[in-house]
Coordinates of C-alpha atoms in Angstrom, one line a residue:
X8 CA 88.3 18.5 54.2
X9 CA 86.2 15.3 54.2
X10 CA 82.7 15.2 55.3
X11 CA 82.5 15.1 59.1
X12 CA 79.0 13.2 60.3
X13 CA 76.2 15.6 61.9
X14 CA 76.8 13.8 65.3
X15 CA 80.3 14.2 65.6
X16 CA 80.4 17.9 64.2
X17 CA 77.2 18.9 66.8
X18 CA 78.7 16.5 69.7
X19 CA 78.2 19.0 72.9
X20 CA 81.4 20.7 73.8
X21 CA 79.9 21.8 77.3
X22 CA 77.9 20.7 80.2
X23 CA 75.5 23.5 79.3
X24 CA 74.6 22.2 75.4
X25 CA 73.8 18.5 76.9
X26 CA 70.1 18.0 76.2
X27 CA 67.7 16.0 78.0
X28 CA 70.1 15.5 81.4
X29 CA 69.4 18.1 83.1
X30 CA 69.7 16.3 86.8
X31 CA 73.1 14.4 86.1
X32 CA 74.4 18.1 84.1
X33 CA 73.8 19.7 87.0
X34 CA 75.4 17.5 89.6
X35 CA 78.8 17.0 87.5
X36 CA 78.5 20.9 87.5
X37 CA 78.4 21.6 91.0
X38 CA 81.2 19.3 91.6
X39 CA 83.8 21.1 89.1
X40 CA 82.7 24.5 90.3
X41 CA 83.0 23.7 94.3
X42 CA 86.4 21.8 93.6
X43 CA 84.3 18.3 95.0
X44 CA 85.4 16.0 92.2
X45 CA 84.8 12.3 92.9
X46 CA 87.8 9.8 92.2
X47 CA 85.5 7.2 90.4
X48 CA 82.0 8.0 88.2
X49 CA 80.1 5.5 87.2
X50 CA 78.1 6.6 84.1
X51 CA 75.1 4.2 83.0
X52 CA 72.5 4.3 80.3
X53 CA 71.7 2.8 76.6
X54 CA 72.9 4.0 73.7
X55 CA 73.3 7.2 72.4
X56 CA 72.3 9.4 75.5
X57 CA 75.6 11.5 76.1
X58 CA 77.2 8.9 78.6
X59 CA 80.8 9.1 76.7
X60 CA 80.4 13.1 75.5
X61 CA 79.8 14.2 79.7
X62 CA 82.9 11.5 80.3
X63 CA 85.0 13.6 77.7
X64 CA 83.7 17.7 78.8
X65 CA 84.3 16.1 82.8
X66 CA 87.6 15.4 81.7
X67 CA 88.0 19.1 80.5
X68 CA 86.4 20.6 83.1
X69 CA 88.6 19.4 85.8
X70 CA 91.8 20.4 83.4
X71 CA 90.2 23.7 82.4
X72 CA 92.4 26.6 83.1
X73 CA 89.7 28.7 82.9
X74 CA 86.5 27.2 83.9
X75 CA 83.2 29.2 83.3
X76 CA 80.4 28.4 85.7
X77 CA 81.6 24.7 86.0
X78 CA 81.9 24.1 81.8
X79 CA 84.9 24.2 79.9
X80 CA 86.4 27.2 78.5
X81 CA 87.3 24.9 75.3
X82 CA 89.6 27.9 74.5
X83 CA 92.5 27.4 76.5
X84 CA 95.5 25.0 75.9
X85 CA 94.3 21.5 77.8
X86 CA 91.0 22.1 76.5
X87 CA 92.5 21.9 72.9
X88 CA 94.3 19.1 73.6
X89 CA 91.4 17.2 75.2
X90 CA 89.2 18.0 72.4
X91 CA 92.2 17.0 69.2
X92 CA 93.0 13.6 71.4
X93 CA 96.5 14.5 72.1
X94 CA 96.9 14.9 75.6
X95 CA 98.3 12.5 77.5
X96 CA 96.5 13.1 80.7
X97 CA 92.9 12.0 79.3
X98 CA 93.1 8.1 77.9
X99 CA 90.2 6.1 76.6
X100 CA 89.8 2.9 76.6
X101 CA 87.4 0.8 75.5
X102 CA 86.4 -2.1 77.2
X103 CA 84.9 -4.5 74.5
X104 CA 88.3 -4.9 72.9
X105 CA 90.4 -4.3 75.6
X106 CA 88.9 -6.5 78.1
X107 CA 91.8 -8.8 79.5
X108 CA 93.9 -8.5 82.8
X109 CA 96.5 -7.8 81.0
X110 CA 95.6 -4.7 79.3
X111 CA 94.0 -3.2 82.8
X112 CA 97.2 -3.9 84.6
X113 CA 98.9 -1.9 82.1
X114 CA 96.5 0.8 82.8
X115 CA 97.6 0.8 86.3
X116 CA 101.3 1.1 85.1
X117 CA 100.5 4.0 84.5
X118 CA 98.6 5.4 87.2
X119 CA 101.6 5.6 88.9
X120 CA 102.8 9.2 86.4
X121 CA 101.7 12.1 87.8
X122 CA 99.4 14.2 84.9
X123 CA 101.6 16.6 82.8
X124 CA 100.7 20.5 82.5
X125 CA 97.1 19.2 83.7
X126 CA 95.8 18.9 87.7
X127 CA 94.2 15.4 86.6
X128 CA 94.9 12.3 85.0
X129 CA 91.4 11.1 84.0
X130 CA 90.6 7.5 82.5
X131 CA 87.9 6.9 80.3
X132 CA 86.7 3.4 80.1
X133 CA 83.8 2.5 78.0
X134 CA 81.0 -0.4 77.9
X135 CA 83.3 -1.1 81.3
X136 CA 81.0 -4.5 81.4
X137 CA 82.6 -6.1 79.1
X138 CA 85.3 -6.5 81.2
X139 CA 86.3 -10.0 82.1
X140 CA 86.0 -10.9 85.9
X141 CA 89.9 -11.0 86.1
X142 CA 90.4 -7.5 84.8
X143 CA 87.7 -6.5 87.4
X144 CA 89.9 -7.9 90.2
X145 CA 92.8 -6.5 88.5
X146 CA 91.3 -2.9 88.6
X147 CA 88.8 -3.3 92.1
X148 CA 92.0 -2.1 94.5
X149 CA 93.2 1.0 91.8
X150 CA 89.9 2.1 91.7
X151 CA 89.5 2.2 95.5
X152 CA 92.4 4.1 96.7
X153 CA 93.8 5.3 93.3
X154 CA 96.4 8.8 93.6
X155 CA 94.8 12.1 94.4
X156 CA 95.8 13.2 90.9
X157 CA 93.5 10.2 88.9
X158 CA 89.9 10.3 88.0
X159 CA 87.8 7.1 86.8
X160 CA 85.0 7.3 84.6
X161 CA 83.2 4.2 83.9
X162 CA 80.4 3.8 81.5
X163 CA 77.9 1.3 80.3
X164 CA 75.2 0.2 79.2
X165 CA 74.7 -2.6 81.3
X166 CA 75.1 -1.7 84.3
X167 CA 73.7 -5.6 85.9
X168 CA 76.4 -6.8 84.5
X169 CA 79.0 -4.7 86.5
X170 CA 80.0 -6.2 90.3
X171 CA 79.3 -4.7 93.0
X172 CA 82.0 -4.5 94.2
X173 CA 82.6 -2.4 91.5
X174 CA 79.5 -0.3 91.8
X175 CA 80.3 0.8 95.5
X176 CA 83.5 2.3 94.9
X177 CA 81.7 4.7 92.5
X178 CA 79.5 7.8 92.1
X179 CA 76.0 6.2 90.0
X180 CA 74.7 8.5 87.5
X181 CA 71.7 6.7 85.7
X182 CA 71.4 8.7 82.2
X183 CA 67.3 8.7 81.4
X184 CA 66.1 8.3 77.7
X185 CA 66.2 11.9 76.0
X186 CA 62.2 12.6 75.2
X187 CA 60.7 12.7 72.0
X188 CA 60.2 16.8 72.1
X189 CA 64.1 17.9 72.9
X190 CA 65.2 15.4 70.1
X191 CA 63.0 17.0 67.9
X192 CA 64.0 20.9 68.8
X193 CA 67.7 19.7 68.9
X194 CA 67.0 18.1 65.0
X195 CA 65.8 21.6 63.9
X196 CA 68.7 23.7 65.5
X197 CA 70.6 21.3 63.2
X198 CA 68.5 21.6 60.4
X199 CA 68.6 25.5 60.7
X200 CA 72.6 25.6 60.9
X201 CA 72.9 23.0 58.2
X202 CA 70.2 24.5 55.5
X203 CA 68.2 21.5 55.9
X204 CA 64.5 21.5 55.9
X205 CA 62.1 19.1 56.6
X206 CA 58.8 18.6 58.1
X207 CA 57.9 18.5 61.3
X208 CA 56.2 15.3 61.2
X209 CA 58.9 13.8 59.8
X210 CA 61.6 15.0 62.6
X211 CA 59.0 13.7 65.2
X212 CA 59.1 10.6 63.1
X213 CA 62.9 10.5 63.4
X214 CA 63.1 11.4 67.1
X215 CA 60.9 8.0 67.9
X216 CA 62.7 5.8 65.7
X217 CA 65.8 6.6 67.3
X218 CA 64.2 5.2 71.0
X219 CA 65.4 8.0 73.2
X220 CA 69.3 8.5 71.7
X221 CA 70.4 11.6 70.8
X222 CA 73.6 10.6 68.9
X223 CA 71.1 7.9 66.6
X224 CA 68.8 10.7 66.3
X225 CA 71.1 13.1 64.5
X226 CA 72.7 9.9 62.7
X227 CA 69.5 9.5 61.0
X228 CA 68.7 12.6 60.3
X229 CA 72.1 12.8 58.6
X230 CA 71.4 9.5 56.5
X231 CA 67.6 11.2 55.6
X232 CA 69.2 14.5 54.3
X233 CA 71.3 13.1 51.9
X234 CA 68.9 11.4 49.9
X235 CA 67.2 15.1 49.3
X236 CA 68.7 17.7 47.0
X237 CA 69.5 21.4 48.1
X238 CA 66.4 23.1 48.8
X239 CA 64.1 20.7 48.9
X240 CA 62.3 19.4 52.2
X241 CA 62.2 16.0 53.7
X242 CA 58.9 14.8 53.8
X243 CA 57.5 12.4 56.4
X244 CA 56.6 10.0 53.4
X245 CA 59.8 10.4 52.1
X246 CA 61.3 9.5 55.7
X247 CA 59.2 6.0 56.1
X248 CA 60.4 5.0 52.6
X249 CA 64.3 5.8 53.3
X250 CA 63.9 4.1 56.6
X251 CA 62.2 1.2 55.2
X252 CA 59.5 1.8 57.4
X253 CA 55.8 1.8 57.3
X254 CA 53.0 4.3 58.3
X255 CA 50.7 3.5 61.2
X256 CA 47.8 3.5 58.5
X257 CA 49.2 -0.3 58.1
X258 CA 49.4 -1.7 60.9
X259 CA 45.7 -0.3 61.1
X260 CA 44.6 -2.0 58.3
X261 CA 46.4 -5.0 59.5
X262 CA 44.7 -5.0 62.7
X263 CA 41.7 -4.7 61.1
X264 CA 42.3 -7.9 59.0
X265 CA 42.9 -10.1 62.2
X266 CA 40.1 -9.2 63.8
X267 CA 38.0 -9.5 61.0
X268 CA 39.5 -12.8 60.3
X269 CA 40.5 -11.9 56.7
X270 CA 43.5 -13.9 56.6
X271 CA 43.9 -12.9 52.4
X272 CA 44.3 -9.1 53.5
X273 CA 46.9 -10.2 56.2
X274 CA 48.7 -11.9 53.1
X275 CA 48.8 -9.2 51.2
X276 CA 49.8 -6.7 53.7
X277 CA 53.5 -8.7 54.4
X278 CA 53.5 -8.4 50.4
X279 CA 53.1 -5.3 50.1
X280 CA 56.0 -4.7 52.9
X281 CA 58.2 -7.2 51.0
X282 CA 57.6 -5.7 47.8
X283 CA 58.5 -2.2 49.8
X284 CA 61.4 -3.6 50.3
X285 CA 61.4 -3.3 54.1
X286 CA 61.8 -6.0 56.6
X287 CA 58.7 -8.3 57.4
X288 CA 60.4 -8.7 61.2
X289 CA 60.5 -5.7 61.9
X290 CA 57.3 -4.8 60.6
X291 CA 56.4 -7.7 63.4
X292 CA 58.1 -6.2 65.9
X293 CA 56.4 -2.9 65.3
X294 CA 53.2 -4.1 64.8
X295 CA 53.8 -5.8 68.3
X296 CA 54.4 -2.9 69.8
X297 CA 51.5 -1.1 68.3
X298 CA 49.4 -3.5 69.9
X299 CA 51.0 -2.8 73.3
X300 CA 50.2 0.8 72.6
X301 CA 46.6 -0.4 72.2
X302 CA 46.3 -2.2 74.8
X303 CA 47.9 0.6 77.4
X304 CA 45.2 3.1 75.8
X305 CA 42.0 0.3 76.3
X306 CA 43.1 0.0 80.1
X307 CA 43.8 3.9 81.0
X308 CA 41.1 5.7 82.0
X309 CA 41.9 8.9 80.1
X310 CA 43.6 7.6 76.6
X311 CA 45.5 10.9 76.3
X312 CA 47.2 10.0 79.8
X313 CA 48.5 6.7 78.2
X314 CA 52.0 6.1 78.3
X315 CA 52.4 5.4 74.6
X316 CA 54.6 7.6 72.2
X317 CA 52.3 8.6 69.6
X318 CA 50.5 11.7 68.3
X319 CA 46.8 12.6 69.6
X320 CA 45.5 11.6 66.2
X321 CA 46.6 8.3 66.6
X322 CA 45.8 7.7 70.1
X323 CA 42.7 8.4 68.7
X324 CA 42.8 5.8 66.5
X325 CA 44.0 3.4 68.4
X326 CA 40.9 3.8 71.1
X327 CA 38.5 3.7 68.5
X328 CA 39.9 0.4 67.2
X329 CA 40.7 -0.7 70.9
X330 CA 36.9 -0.5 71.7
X331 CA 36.3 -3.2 69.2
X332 CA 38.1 -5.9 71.0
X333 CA 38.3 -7.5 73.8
X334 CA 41.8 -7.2 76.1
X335 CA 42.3 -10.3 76.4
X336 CA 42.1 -11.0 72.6
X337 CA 44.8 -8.5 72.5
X338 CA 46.5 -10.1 75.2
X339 CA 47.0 -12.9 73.4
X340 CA 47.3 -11.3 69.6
X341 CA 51.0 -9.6 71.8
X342 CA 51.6 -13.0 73.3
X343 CA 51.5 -14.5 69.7
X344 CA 53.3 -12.1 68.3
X345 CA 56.4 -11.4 71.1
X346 CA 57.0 -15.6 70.9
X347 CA 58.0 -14.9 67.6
X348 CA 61.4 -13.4 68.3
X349 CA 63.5 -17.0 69.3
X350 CA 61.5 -18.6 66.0
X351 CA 62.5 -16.1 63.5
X352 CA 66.1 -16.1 65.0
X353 CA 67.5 -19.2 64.0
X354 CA 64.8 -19.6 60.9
X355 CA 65.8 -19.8 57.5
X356 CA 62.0 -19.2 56.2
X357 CA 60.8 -16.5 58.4
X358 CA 57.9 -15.7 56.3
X359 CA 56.3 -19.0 57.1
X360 CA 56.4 -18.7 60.8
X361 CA 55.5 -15.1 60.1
X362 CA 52.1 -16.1 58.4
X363 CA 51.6 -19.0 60.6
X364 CA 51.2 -16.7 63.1
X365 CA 48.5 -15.0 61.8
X366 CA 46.6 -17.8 61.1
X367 CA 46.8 -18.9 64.8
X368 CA 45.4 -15.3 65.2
X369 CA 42.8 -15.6 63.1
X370 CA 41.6 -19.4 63.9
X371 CA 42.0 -19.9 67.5
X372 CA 41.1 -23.7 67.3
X373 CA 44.0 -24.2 65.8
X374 CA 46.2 -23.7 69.5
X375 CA 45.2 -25.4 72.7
X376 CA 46.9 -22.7 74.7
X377 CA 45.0 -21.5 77.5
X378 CA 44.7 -18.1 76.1
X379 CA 43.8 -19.4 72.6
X380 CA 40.7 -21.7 74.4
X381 CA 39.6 -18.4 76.7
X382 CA 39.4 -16.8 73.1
X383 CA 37.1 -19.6 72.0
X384 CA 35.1 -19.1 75.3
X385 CA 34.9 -15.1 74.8
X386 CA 33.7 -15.5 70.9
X387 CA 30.9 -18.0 72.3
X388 CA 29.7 -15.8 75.1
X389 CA 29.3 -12.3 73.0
X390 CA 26.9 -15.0 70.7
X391 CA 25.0 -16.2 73.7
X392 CA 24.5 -12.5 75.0
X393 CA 23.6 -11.8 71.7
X394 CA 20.7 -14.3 71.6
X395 CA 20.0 -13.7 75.2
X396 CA 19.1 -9.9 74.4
X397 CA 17.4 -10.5 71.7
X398 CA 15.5 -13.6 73.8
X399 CA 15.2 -11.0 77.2
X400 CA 13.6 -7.8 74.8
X401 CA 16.6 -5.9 75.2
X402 CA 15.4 -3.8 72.5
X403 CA 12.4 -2.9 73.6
X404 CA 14.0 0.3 75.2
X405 CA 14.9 1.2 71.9
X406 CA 11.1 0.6 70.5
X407 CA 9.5 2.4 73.6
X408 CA 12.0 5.7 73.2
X409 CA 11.0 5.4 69.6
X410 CA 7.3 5.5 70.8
X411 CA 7.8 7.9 73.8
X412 CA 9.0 10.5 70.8
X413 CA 6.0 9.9 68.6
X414 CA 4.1 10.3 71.3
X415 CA 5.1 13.2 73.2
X416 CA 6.1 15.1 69.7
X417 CA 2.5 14.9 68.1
X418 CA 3.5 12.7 65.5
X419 CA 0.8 10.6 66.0
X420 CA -2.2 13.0 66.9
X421 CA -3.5 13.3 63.1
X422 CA -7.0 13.8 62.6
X423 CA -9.7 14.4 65.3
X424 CA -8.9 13.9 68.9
X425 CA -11.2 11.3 69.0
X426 CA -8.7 9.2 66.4
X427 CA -5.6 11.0 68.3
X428 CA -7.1 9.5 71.4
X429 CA -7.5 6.1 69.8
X430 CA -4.1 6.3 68.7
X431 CA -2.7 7.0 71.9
X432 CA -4.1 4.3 73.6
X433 CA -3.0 1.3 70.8
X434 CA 0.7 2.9 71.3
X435 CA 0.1 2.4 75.1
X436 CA -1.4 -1.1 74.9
X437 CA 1.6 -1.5 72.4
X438 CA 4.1 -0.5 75.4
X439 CA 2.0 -2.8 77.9
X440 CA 2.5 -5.9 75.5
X441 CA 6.4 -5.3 74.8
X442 CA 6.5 -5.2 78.6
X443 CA 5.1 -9.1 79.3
X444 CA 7.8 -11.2 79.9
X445 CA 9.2 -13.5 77.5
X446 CA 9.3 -17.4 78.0
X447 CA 12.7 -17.8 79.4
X448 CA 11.9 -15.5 82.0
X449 CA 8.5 -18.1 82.5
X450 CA 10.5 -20.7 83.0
X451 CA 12.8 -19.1 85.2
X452 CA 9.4 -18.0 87.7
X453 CA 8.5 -21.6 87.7
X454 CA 11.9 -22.2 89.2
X455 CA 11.8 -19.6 91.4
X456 CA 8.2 -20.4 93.1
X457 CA 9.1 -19.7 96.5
X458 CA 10.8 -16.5 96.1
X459 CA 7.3 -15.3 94.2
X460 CA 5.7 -16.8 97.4
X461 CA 7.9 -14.9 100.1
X462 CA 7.1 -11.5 98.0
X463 CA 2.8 -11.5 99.0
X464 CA 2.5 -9.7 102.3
X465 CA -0.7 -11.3 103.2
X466 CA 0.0 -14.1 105.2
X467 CA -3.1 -16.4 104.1
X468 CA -2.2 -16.2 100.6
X469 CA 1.9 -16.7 101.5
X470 CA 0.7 -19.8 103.3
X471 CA -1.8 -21.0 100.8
X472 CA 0.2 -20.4 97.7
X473 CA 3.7 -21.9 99.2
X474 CA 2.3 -25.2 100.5
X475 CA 3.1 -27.8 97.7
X476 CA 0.5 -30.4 98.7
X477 CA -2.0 -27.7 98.1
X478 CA -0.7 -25.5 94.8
X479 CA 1.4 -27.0 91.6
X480 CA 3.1 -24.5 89.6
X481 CA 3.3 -25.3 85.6
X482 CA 3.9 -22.6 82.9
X483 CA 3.2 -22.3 79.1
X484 CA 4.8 -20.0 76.8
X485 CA 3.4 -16.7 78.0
X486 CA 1.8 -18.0 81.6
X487 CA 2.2 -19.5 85.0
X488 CA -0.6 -22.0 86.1
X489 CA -1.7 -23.0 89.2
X490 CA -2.5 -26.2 90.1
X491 CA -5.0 -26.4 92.5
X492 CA -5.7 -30.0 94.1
X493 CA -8.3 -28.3 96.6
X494 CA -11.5 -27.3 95.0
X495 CA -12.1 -24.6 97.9
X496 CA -8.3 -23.3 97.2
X497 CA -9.4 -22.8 93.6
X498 CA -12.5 -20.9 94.2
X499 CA -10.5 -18.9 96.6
X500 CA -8.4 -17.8 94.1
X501 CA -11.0 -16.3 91.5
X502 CA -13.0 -14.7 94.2
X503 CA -12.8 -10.9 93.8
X504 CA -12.8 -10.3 97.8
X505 CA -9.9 -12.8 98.2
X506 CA -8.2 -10.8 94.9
X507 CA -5.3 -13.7 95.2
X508 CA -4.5 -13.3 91.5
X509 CA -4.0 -9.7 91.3
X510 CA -1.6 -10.4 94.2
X511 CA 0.7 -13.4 92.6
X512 CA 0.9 -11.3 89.9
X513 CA 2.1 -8.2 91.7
X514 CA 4.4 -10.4 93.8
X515 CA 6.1 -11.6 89.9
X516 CA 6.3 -8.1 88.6
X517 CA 8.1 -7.1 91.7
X518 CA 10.5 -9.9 91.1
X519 CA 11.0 -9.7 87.7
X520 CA 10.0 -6.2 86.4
X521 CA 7.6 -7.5 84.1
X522 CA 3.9 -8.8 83.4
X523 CA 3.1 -12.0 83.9
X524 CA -0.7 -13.9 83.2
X525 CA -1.2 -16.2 86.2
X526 CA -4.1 -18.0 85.7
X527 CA -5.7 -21.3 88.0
X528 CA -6.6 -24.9 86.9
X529 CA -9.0 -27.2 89.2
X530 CA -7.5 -30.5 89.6
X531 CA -9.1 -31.5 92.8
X532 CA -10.8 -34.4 91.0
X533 CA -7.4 -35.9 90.1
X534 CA -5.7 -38.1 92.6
X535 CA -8.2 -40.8 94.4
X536 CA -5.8 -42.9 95.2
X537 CA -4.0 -42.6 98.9
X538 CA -1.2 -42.3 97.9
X539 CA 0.1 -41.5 94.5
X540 CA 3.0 -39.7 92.5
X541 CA 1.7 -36.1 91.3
X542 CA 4.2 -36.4 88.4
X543 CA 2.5 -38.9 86.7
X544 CA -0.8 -36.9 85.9
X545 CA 0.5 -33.7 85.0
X546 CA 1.9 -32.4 81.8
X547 CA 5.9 -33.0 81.0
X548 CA 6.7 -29.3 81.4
X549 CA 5.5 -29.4 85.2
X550 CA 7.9 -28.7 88.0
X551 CA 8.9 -31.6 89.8
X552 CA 7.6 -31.8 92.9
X553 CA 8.3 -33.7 96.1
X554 CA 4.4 -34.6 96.4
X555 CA 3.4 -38.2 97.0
X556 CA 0.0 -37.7 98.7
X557 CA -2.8 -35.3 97.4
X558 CA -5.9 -36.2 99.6
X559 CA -6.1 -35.2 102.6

């Protein structure tokens, strides 16, 4: 007897060994066993997922002479018929090749013949879409008031594509991708039955590839097992290189070229995949949708809630690596990557486009996209925050934990307590020094002025301090002066009963959270003129100020 492919030989017989449609199993169920059979089903789904095996075990269930629980008895004499394709009461048809008016009016011809030995006469036609509109009308007035004795059952898997018309005059079952998990215990049922071993991994490896189909599933694990001999065991390694596929390891290290900007590595990657013999588009087109998966774990909250089909291990992974970038970067690496598809179409040098890619990756100067320029913008901002921590003493937390630990552990108590005590107190002046603020954050007091002014509670020294014609603010690189152009204001302002320095300076480290020297400069002999520009005797660094008469 020749060699009957896995998927035919383990096609479900009953309702009962259908996997993975449990909802749409059980409806078609409770229809045969309460004797509610519709006159027209309208199956829907992709590929692979059992649309046209529940079409053919419907068929024998309504014809079964002895129905068990609502399956098939497959023992009695329509059930054999059914299942050899010789009785004349079940016909297929298939669409895609029989599509004209023509061949559905000859359909209806005969309709019009009661089923033979059988209760129904039940039509089976597949990929019904492909239909042409003609053939639709042909069918649209059979298929709404068709004999008691005649069952429809449409399938496809494009069901948009379908009128509506149509679609009304049927019962919709939508058909759901079979998970990853029942694939896989289905493959080892086969496996046990056939002799075949092989290793998990590698059947979870299959169950994937085969994007939720049942019938490409088993196809595949049909095509792996006959590459192994008896008695050996079909190794996940041994699956990627039969498939022509690659591990996830690559499109790791590939990810990790791009954002490293290696674009050599990125070369020798699609070399290594040519060399492979394996297809450099698809390894795009995988690689996409491994940065998809990235992406989906970067935004969820909890990475093993993502909806991405991949082991804990390389969720994992993919976080780890997803921490590294940006999600717009990867945004636009999935933009790049999914505009390839129309290129590589109708291209006769797909390994240039391919490549060009990744350079526009790598160099985002190269594109004037908006998402290739918001790159550009997010590559100069991390370097400004870099400089700006390293400007603002962002790691002086890091210094004064350091110190807190010395401190607190003993580390630096050594000697007598005299020298401890020393010690102790250069750490803390240490502390009190990393604490002054830096010069940016001078310059940004200077511009701030009147906020320092509206922070001092006394109301003399708010008043003093705030009016312009009275007080100049300048700044050096590790100090705010005051410009005094009232001799009186400037005596004021050392005089230890007045304490106004003390008080300008709490009134900046309240603003800023740092320490700040605030010291005074006399310039009341400066300015005899009536009237006269303040800018032009002070230094360049001096606020501007809209001062043009300084005696009073």
């Amino acid at each position: 007897m020749a060699y009957l492919a896995l998927y035919r030989k383990y096609r479900p017989l009953t309702f009962d060994d259908v996997k993975g449609q449990e909802v749409v199993v059980s409806a078609l169920k409770n229809e045969v066993k309460t004797g509610r059979v519709g006159h027209a089903y309208m199956l829907c789904g992709s590929r692979g997922i059992g649309k046209t095996t529940l079409a053919k075990i419907l068929a024998r269930a309504v014809n079964c002479e002895h129905p068990v629980d609502g399956n098939p008895c497959n023992e009695c004499a329509a059930c054999k018929q059914i299942n050899a394709g010789s009785s004349m009461n079940v016909v297929e048809i298939d669409a895609a090749s029989n599509n004209r008016v023509d061949d559905v009016r000859e359909l209806i011809d005969g309709v019009r013949y009661s089923p033979t030995n059988a209760k129904y006469k039940v039509y089976i036609i597949d990929e019904v879409h492909m239909l042409s509109p003609g053939a639709f009308n042909a069918l649209l007035k059979t298929l709404e008031e068709p004999p008691s004795y005649v069952i429809f059952i449409l399938a496809t898997t494009d069901v948009q594509k379908v009128p509506v018309t149509i679609l009304s005059r049927c019962q919709r079952y939508d058909l759901k991708r079979i998970p990853v998990p029942v694939i896989v215990e289905r493959l080892k049922e086969i496996g046990e039955r056939e002799n075949i071993k092989a290793e998990e991994k590698a059947l979870s490896y299959i169950a994937r590839a085969a994007d939720g189909g049942m019938r490409d599933a088993v196809s595949i694990f049909d095509k792996c097992s006959s590459f192994i001999s008896e008695g050996d065991v079909l190794t996940y390694d041994k699956t990627l290189e039969i498939l022509g596929n690659v591990d996830v390891s690559v499109f790791s290290g590939m990810f990790e070229s791009l954002r490293a900007r290696k674009i050599n590595e990125c070369i020798k990657v699609l070399d290594e995949i040519s060399d492979s013999g394996a297809s450099i588009v698809q390894f795009i087109t995988d690689f996409t949708w491994y940065l998809r998966n990235m992406l989906l774990v970067q935004l969820s909250e909890n990475p093993a809630d993502a909806p991405v089909d991949m082991t804990s291990e390389n969720i994992a992974l993919l976080k780890q690596q997803a921490d590294e970038i940006g999600n717009k970067t990867l945004m636009r690496y999935i933009e790049v990557l999914s505009g390839l598809k129309n290129e590589l179409r109708n291209s006769t040098d797909k390994r240039v486009i391919i490549e060009l890619a990744l350079i526009k990756l790598i160099e985002p100067t190269s594109e004037s996209t908006d998402a290739a320029v918001l790159q550009r913008l997010e590559q100069l901002e991390s370097e400004l925050n870099q400089q700006e921590r390293v400007l603002n003493g962002m790691n002086v937390d890091a210094i004064l934990s350091k110190v807190n630990q010395a401190v607190s552990s003993g580390a630096v108590v050594q000697g007598n307590e005299a020298d401890a005590a020393q010690r102790k107190e250069a750490l803390e002046n240490k502390k009190k020094e990393l604490l002054d603020a830096m010069p940016e954050d001078i310059k940004e007091i200077a511009s701030r002025w009147n906020e320092v002014c509206s922070l001092i509670k006394d109301d003399m020294s708010r008043t003093t301090f705030s009016d312009r014609e009275k007080v100049g603010v300048s700044y050096s690189d590790n100090e705010i002066r005051l410009l005094f152009y009232r001799h009186m204001d400037y005596t004021q302002f050392y005089a230890p009963y007045f304490e106004f320095q003390k008080t300008i300076e709490e009134a900046i480290e309240k603003l800023i959270g740092k320490h700040v020297k605030v010291t005074g400069v006399d310039r009341s002999g400066e300015g005899k003129a009536k009237e006269i520009d303040i800018r032009s005797i002070l230094p360049e660094n001096v606020l501007s100020l809209p001062i043009v008469e300084v005696n009073k």
